[in-house]
CSV table of C-alpha atoms in Angstrom, one decimal:
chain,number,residue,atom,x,y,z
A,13,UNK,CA,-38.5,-10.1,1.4
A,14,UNK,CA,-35.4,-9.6,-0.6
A,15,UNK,CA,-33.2,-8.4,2.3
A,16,UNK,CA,-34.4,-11.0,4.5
A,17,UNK,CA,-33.6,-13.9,2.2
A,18,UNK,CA,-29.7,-12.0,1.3
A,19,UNK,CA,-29.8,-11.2,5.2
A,20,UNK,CA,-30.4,-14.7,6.0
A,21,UNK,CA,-27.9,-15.7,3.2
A,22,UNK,CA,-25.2,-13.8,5.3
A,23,UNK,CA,-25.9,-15.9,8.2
A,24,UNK,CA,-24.8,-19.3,6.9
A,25,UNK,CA,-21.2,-20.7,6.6
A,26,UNK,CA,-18.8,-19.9,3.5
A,27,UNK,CA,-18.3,-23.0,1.9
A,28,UNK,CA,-14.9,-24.0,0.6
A,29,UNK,CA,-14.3,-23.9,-3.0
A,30,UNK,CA,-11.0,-24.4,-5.0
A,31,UNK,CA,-8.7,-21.2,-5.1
A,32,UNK,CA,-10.3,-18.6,-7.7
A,33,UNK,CA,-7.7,-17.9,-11.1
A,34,UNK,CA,-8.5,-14.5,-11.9
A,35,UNK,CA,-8.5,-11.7,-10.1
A,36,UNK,CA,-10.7,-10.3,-12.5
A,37,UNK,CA,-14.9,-10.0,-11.4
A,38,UNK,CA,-15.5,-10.6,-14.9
A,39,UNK,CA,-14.4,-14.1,-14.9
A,40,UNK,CA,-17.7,-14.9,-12.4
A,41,UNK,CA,-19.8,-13.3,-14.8
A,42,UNK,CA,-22.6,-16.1,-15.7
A,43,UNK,CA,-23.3,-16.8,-19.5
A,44,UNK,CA,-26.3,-16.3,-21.3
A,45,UNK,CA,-26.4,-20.1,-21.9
A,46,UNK,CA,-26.4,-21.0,-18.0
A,47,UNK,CA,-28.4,-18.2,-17.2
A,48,UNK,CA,-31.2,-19.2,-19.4
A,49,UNK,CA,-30.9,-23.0,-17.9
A,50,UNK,CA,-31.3,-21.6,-14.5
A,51,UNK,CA,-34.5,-20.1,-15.7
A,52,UNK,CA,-35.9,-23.1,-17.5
A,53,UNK,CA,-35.5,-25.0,-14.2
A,54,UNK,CA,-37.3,-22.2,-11.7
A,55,UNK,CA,-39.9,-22.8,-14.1
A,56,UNK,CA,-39.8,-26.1,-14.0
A,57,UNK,CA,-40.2,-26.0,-10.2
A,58,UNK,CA,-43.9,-25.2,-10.5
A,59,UNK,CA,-44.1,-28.4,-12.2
A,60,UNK,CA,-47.4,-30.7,-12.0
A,61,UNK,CA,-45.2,-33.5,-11.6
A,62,UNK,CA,-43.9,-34.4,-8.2
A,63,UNK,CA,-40.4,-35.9,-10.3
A,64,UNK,CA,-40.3,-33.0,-12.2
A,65,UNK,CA,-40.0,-30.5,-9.3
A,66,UNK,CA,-37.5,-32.5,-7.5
A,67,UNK,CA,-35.5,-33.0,-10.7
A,68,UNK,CA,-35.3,-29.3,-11.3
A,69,UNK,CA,-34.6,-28.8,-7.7
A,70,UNK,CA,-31.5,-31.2,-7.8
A,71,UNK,CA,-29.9,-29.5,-10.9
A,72,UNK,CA,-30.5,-26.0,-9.4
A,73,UNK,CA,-28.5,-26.8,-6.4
A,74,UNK,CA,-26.0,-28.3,-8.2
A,75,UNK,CA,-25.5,-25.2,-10.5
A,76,UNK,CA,-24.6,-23.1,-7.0
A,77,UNK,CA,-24.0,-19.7,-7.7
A,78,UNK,CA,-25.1,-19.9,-11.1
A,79,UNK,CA,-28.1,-20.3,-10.6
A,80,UNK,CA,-28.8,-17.4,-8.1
A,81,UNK,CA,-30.1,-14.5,-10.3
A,82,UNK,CA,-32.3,-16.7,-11.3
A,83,UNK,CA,-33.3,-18.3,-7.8
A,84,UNK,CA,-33.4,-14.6,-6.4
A,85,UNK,CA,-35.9,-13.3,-9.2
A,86,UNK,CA,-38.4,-16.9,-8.5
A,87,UNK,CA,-38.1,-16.5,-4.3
A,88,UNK,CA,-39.3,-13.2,-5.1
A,89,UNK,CA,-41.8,-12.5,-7.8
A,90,UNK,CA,-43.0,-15.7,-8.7
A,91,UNK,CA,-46.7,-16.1,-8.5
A,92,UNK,CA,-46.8,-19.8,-8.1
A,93,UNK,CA,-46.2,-20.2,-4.5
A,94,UNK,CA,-44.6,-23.6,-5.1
A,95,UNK,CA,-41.8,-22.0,-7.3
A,96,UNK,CA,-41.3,-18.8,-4.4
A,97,UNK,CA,-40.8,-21.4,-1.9
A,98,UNK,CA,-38.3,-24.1,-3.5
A,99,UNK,CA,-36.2,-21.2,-4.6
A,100,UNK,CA,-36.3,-19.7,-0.9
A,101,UNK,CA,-34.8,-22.5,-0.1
A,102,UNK,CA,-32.6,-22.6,-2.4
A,103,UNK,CA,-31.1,-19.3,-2.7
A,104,UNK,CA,-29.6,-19.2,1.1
A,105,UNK,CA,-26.8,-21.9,-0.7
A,106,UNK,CA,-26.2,-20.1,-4.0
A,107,UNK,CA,-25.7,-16.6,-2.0
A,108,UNK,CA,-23.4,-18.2,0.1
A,109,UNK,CA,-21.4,-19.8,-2.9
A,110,UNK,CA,-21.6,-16.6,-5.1
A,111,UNK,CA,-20.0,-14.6,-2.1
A,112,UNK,CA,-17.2,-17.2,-1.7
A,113,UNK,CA,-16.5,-17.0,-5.1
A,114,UNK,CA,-16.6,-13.2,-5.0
A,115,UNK,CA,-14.3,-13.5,-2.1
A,116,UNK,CA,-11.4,-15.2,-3.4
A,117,UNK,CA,-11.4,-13.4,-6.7
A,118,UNK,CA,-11.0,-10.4,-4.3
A,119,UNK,CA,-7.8,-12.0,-2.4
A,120,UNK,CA,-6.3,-13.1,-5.8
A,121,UNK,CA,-6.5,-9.2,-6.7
A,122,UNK,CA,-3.5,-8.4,-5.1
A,123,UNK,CA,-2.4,-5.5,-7.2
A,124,UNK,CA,-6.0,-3.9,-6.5
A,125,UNK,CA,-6.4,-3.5,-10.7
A,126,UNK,CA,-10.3,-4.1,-10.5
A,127,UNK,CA,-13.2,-3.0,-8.5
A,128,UNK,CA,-15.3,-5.5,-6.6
A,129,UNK,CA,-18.8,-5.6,-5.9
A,130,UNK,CA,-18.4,-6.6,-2.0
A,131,UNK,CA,-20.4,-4.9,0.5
A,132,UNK,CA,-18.4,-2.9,2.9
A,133,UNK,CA,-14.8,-3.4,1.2
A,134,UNK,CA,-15.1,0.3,-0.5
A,135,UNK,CA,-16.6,1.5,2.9
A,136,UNK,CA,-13.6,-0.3,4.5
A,137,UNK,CA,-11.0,1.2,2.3
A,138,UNK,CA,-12.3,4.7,2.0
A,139,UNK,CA,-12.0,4.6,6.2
A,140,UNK,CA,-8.5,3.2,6.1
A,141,UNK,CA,-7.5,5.4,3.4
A,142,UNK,CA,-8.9,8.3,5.4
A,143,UNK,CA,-6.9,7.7,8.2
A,144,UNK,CA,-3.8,6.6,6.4
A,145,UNK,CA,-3.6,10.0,4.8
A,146,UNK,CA,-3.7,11.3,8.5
A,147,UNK,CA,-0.9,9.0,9.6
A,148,UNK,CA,1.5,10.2,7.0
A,149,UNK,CA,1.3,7.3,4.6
A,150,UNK,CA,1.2,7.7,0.7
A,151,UNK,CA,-1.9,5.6,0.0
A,152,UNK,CA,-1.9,5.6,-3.2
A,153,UNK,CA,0.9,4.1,-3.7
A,154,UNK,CA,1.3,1.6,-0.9
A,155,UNK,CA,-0.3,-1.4,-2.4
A,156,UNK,CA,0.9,-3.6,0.4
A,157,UNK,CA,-0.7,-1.9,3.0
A,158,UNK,CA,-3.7,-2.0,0.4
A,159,UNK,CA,-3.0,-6.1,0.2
A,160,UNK,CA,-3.5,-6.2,4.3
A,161,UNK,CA,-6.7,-4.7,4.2
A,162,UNK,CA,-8.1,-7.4,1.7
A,163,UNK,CA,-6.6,-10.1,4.6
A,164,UNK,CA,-8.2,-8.3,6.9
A,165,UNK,CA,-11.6,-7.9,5.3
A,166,UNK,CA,-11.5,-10.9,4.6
A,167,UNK,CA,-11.0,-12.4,8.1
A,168,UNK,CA,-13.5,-10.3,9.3
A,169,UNK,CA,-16.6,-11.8,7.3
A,170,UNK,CA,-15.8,-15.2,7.1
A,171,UNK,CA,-17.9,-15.8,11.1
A,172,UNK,CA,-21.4,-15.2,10.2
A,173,UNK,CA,-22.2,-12.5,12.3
A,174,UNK,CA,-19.6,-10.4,11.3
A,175,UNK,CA,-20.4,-10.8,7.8
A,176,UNK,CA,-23.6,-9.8,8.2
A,177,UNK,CA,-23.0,-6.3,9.8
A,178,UNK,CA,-19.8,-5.7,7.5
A,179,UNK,CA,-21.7,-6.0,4.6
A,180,UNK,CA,-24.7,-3.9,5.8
A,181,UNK,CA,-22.3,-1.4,5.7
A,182,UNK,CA,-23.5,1.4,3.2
A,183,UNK,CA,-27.3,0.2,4.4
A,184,UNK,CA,-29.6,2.3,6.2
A,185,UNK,CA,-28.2,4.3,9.6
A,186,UNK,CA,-31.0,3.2,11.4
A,187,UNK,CA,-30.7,-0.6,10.6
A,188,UNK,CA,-27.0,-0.9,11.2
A,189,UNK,CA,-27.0,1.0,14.1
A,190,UNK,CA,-29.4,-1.8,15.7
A,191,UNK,CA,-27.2,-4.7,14.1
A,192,UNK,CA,-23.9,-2.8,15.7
A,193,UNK,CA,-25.4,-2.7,19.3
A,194,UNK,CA,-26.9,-6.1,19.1
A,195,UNK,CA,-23.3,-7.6,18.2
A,196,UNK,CA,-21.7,-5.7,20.9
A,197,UNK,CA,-23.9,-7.0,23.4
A,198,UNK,CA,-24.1,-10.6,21.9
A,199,UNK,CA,-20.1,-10.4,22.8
A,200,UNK,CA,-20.4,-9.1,26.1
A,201,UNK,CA,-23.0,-11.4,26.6
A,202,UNK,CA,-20.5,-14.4,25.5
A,203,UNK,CA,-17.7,-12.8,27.7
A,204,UNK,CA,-20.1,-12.6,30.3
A,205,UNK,CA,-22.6,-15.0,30.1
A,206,UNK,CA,-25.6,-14.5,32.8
A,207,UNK,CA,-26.6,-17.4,34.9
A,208,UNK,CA,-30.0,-19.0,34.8
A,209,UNK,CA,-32.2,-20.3,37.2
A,210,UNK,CA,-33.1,-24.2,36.3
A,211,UNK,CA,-36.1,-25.6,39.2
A,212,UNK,CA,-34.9,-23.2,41.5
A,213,UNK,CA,-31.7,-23.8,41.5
A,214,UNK,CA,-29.1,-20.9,40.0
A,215,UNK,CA,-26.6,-21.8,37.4
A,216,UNK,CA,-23.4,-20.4,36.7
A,217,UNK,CA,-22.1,-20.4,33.3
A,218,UNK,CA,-19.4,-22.4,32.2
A,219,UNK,CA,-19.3,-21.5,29.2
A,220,UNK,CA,-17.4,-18.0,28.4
A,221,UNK,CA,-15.9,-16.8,25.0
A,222,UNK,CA,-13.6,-14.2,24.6
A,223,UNK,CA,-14.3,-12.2,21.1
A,224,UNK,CA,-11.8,-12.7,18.7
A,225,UNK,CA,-9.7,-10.0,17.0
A,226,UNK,CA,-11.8,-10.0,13.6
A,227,UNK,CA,-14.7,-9.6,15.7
A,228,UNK,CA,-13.5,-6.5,17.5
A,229,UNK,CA,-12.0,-5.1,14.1
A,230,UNK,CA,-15.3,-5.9,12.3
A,231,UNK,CA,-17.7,-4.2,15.2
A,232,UNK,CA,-15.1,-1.1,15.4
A,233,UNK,CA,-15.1,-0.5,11.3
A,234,UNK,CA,-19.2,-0.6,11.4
A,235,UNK,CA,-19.9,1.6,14.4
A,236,UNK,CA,-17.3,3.8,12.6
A,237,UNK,CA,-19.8,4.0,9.9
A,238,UNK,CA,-22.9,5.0,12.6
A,239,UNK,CA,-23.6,8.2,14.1
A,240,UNK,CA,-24.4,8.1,17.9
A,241,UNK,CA,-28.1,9.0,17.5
A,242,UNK,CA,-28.4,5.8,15.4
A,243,UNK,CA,-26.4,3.8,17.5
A,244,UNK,CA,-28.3,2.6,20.6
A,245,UNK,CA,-26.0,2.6,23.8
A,246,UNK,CA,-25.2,-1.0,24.7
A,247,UNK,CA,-22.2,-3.1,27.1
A,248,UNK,CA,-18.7,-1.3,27.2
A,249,UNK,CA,-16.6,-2.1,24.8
A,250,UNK,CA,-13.4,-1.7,26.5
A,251,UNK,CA,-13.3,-5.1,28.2
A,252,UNK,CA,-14.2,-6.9,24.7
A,253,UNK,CA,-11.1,-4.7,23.3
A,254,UNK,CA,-8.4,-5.8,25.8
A,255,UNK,CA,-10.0,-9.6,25.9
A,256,UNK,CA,-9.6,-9.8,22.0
A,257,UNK,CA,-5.8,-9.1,21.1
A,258,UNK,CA,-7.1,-5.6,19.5
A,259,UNK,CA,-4.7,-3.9,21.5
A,260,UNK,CA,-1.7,-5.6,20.6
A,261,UNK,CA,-2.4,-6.1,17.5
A,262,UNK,CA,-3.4,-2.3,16.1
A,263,UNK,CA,0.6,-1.8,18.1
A,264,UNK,CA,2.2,-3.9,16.0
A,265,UNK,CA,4.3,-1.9,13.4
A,266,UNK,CA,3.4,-4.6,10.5
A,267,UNK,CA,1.1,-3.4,7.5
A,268,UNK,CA,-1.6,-5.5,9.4
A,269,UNK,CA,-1.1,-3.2,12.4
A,270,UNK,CA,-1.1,0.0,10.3
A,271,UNK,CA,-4.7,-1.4,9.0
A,272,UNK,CA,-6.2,-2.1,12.8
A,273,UNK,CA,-4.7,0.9,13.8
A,274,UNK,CA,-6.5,2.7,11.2
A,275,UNK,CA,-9.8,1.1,11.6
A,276,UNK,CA,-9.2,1.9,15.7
A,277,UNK,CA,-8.4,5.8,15.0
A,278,UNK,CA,-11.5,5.9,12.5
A,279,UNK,CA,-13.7,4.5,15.4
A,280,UNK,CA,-12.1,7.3,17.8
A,281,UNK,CA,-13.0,10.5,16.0
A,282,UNK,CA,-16.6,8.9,15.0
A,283,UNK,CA,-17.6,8.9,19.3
A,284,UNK,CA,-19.8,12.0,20.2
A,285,UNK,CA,-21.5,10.6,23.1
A,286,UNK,CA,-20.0,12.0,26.0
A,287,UNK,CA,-20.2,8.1,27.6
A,288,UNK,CA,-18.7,6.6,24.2
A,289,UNK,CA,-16.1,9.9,24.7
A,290,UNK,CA,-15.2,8.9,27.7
A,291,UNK,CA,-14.7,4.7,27.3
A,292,UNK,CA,-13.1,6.2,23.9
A,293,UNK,CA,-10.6,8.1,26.2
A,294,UNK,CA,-9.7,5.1,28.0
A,295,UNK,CA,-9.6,2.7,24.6
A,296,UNK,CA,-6.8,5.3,23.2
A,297,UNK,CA,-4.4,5.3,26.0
A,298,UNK,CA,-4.7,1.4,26.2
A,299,UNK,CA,-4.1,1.3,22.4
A,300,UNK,CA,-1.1,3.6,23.2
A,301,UNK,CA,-2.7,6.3,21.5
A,302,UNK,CA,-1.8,8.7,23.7
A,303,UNK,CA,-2.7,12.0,21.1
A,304,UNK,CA,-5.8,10.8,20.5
A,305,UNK,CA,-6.0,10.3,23.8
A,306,UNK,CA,-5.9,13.7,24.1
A,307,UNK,CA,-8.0,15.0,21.4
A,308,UNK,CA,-11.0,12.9,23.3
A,309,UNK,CA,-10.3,15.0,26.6
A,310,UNK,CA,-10.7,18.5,24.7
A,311,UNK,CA,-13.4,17.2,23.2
A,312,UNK,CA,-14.9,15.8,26.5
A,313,UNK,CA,-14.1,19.3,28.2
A,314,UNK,CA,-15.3,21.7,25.6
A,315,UNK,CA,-18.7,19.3,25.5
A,316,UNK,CA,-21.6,21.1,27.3
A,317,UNK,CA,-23.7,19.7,29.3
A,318,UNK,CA,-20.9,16.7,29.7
A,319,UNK,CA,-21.4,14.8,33.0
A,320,UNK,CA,-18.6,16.5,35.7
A,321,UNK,CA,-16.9,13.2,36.4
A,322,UNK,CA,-16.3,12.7,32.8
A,323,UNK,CA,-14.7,15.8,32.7
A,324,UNK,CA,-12.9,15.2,35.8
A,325,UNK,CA,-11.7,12.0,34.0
A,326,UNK,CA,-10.7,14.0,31.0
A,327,UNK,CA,-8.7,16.3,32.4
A,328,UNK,CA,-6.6,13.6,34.8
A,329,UNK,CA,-5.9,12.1,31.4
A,330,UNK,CA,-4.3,15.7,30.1
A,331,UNK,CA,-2.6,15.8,32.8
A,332,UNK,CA,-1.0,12.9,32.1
A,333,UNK,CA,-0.7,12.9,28.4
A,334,UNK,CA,-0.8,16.3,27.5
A,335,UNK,CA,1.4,19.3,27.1
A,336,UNK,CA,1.6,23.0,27.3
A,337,UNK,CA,-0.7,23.3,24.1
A,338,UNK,CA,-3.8,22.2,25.7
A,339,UNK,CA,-3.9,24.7,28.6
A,340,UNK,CA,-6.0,27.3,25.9
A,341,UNK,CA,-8.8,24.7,26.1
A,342,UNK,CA,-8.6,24.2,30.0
A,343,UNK,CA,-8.7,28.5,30.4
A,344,UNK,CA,-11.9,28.3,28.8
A,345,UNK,CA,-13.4,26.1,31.7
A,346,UNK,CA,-11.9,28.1,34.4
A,347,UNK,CA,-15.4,30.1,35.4
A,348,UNK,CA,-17.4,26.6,35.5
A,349,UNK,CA,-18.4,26.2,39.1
A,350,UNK,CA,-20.0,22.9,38.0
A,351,UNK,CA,-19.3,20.7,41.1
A,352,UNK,CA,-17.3,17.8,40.1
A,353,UNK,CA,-17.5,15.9,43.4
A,354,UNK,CA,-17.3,16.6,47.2
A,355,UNK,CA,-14.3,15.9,49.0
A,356,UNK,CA,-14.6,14.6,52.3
A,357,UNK,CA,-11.1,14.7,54.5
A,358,UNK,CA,-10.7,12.5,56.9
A,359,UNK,CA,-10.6,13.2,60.6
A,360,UNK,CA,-9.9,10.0,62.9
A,361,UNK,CA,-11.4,11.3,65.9
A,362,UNK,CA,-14.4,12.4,64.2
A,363,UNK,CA,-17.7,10.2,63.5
A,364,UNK,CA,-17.7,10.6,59.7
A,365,UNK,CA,-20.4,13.3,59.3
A,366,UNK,CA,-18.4,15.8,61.2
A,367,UNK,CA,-15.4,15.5,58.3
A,368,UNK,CA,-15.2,19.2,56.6
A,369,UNK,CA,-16.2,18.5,53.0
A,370,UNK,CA,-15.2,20.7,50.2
A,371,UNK,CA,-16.5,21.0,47.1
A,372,UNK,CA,-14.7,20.1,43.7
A,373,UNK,CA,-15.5,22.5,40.9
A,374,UNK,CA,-15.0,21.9,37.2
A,375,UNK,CA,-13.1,26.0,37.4
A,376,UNK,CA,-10.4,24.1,40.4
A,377,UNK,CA,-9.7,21.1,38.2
A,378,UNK,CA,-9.1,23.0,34.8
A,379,UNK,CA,-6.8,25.4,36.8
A,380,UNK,CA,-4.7,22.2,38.4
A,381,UNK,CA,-4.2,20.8,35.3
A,382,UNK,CA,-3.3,23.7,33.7
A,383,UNK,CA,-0.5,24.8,36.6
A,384,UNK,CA,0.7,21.1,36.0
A,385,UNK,CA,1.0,21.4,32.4
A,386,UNK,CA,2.7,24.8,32.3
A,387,UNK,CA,5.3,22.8,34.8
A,388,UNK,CA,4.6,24.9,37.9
A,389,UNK,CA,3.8,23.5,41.6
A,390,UNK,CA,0.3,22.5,42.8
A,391,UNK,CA,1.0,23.2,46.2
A,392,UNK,CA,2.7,26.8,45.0
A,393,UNK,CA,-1.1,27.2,44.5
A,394,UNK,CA,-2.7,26.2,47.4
A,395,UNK,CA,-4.2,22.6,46.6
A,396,UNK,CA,-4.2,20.4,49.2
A,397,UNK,CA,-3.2,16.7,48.6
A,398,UNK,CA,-5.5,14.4,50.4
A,399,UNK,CA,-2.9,11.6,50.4
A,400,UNK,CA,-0.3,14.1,51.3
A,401,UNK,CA,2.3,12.6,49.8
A,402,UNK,CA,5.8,13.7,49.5
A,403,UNK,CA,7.7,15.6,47.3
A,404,UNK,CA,6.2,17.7,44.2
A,405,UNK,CA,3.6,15.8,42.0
A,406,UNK,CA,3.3,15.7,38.4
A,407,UNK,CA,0.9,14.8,36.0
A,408,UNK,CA,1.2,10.8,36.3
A,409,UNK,CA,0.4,11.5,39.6
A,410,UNK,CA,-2.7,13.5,39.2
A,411,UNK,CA,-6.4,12.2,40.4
A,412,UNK,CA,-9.0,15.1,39.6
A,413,UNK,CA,-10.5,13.6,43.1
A,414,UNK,CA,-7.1,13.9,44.9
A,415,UNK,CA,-6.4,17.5,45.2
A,416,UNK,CA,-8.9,20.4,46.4
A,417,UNK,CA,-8.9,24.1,47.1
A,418,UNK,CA,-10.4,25.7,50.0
A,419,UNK,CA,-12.8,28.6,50.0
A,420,UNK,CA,-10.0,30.6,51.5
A,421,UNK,CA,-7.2,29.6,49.0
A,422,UNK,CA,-9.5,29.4,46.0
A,423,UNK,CA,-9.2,33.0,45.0
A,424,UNK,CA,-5.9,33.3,45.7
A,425,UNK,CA,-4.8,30.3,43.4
A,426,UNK,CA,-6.4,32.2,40.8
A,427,UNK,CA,-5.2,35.7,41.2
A,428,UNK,CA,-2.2,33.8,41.0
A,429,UNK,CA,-2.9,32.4,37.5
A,430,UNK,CA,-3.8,35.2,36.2
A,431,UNK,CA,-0.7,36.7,37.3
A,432,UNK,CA,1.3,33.7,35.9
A,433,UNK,CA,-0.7,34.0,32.4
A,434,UNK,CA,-0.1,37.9,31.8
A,435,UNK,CA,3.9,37.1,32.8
A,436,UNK,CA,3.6,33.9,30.1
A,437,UNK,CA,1.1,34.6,27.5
């Protein structure tokens, strides 16, 4: 009962009150004096007289946040039914107002000299800080980077929605694993809105909204939060992430970027399904990311039981992004026989099923990469190029479907790496 009323609280729009002037929590505190006039009037709520109960009502609504300790404790262990339901309806408003309240105390904080009781902000800062140890920065000392945070919490749980799976941050894995995936699908789903059928007659949509950049920063901090066994598999995110302004945004060498970026890198390392790994993959390089980029490939590659054209993907994007340090990691899939795909070369004067096909194991991908990476020749090795284009290809150039080894040329390419290897260890 409780978490559906404050659940239900989170779900209605912030009101706007006058600029807080302390940035001290203390100053909400509620006295002894209102807090026992709040009570009087719950009571009062039960009233045998109609005018009574609507009296009490009236001045409880107008006391706002004060009056929701009060409000809470009636809405929920009240034994006159009357009271439980007036300060149901009640406490929706006063939540709302407290967390306002709460809110702009926390802006006005700017130094970061008190601790506030706001769900998700310490899950939120612990994340950044995480992450800004890993990019180099001095955290505790930066308080401006500190001050963009608040902005930025703050952005994000102003919309209803958002606010209600920020602050179920620090709540149980299983719930906010469910609220993550439904909001990610609920923006897909206003990005892409399905048509209906009306009398028979289909509909397209016309209306389409593209998520906004504290709702992809919100959704990325929570899943952050969620292991992938709690996290139902929903719409891609990488559409919603280049629709929102994400991208340019965590790029942008500003203490606001240094925050998304954060929140982005956090949401990177928590992926561990090999289909999050892979859009993952593809999220870092278009947030010019390009080592963890990398990072997601090994991890994609040294991931059994990974599907092949993820790994196919994975090691294209080495190719392109990696260097010389990586190759360890691509040796160890060089006995995988794993088929990748089956390449098909095309033979004009033949009817398509008389093309020789050749298959692509995981073992002929690892080895291209690597031969690319250690800045030798693919055709030195014996790959042919299926587009057979001219002059030597490097790793920009590399599509894990475009190159292939023979039967015949397959054990020579690797005699040749070993060769290579014991020449270059």
């Amino acid at each position: 009962m409780v978490r559906m009323l404050l659940a239900c609280s989170l779900l209605l729009p912030l009101p706007v009150l006058a600029q807080a002037a302390s940035p001290d929590p203390k100053s909400l505190i509620v006295s002894e004096e209102e807090q026992s006039r709040a009570e009087e009037l719950v009571q009062q709520l039960g009233s045998a007289q109609f005018v009574e109960r609507e009296k009490a009502e009236a001045e409880l609504s107008q006391m706002g946040r004060l009056a929701r300790a009060a409000l809470l404790e009636g809405a929920t262990a009240d034994p006159d039914p009357e009271v439980r339901s007036r300060c149901a309806t009640l406490l929706p408003r006063a939540t709302s107002l407290d967390l306002r309240a709460r809110l702009e105390v926390f802006l006005e904080d700017q130094d970061g000299k008190f601790e506030h009781d706001l769900p998700g902000w310490n899950q939120l800062l612990t994340t950044i800080r995480s992450e800004w140890k890993i990019l180099g920065h001095v955290v505790w000392v930066d308080r401006s980077l500190e001050a963009a945070a608040r902005g930025i919490f703050v952005d994000m749980v102003t919309t209803a929605p958002n606010r209600q799976i920020v602050m179920g941050a620090g709540g149980p894995m299983t719930e906010l694993g469910l609220m993550a995936s439904a909001r990610r699908q609920e923006l897909y789903s206003m990005k892409y809105p399905r048509a209906v059928v009306i009398g028979g007659m289909v509909t397209q949509p016309t209306v389409r909204r593209d998520p906004s950049l504290p709702d992809i920063a919100a959704l990325l901090f929570v899943e952050s939060l969620v292991p992938s066994r709690f996290n139902p598999r929903t719409a891609s995110i990488s559409v919603l992430i280049s629709a929102s302004g994400f991208s340019t945004a965590a790029r942008a060498t500003d203490d606001k970027g240094k925050v998304y970026r954060a929140i982005a890198i956090a949401w990177l390392n928590s992926r561990t399904d090999p289909v999050e790994l892979s859009q993952a993959m593809s999220v870092a390089t278009t947030l010019g990311m390009p080592d963890q980029s990398c990072q997601i490939a090994l991890r994609l590659l040294s991931t059994k039981g990974v599907q092949p054209s993820y790994r196919g993907n994975a090691a294209a994007t080495l190719a392109r992004l990696g260097n010389a340090n990586h190759i360890p990691v691509l040796e160890g899939l060089l006995t995988d026989t794993a088929v990748v795909t089956t390449v098909r070369v095309n033979q004009p004067n033949k009817p398509v099923n008389e093309w020789p096909s050749f298959e692509l194991q995981t073992r002929d991908v690892a080895l291209a990469v690597s031969v690319l990476l250690s800045g030798q020749k693919l055709e030195d090795y014996g790959y042919t190029d299926q587009f057979k284009a001219n002059g030597a290809i490097t790793g920009a150039a590399y599509s894990y479907t475009r190159f292939y080894l023979t039967e015949e040329t397959r054990k020579t390419a690797f005699e040749k790496w070993k060769a290579w290897r014991e020449k270059n260890p």
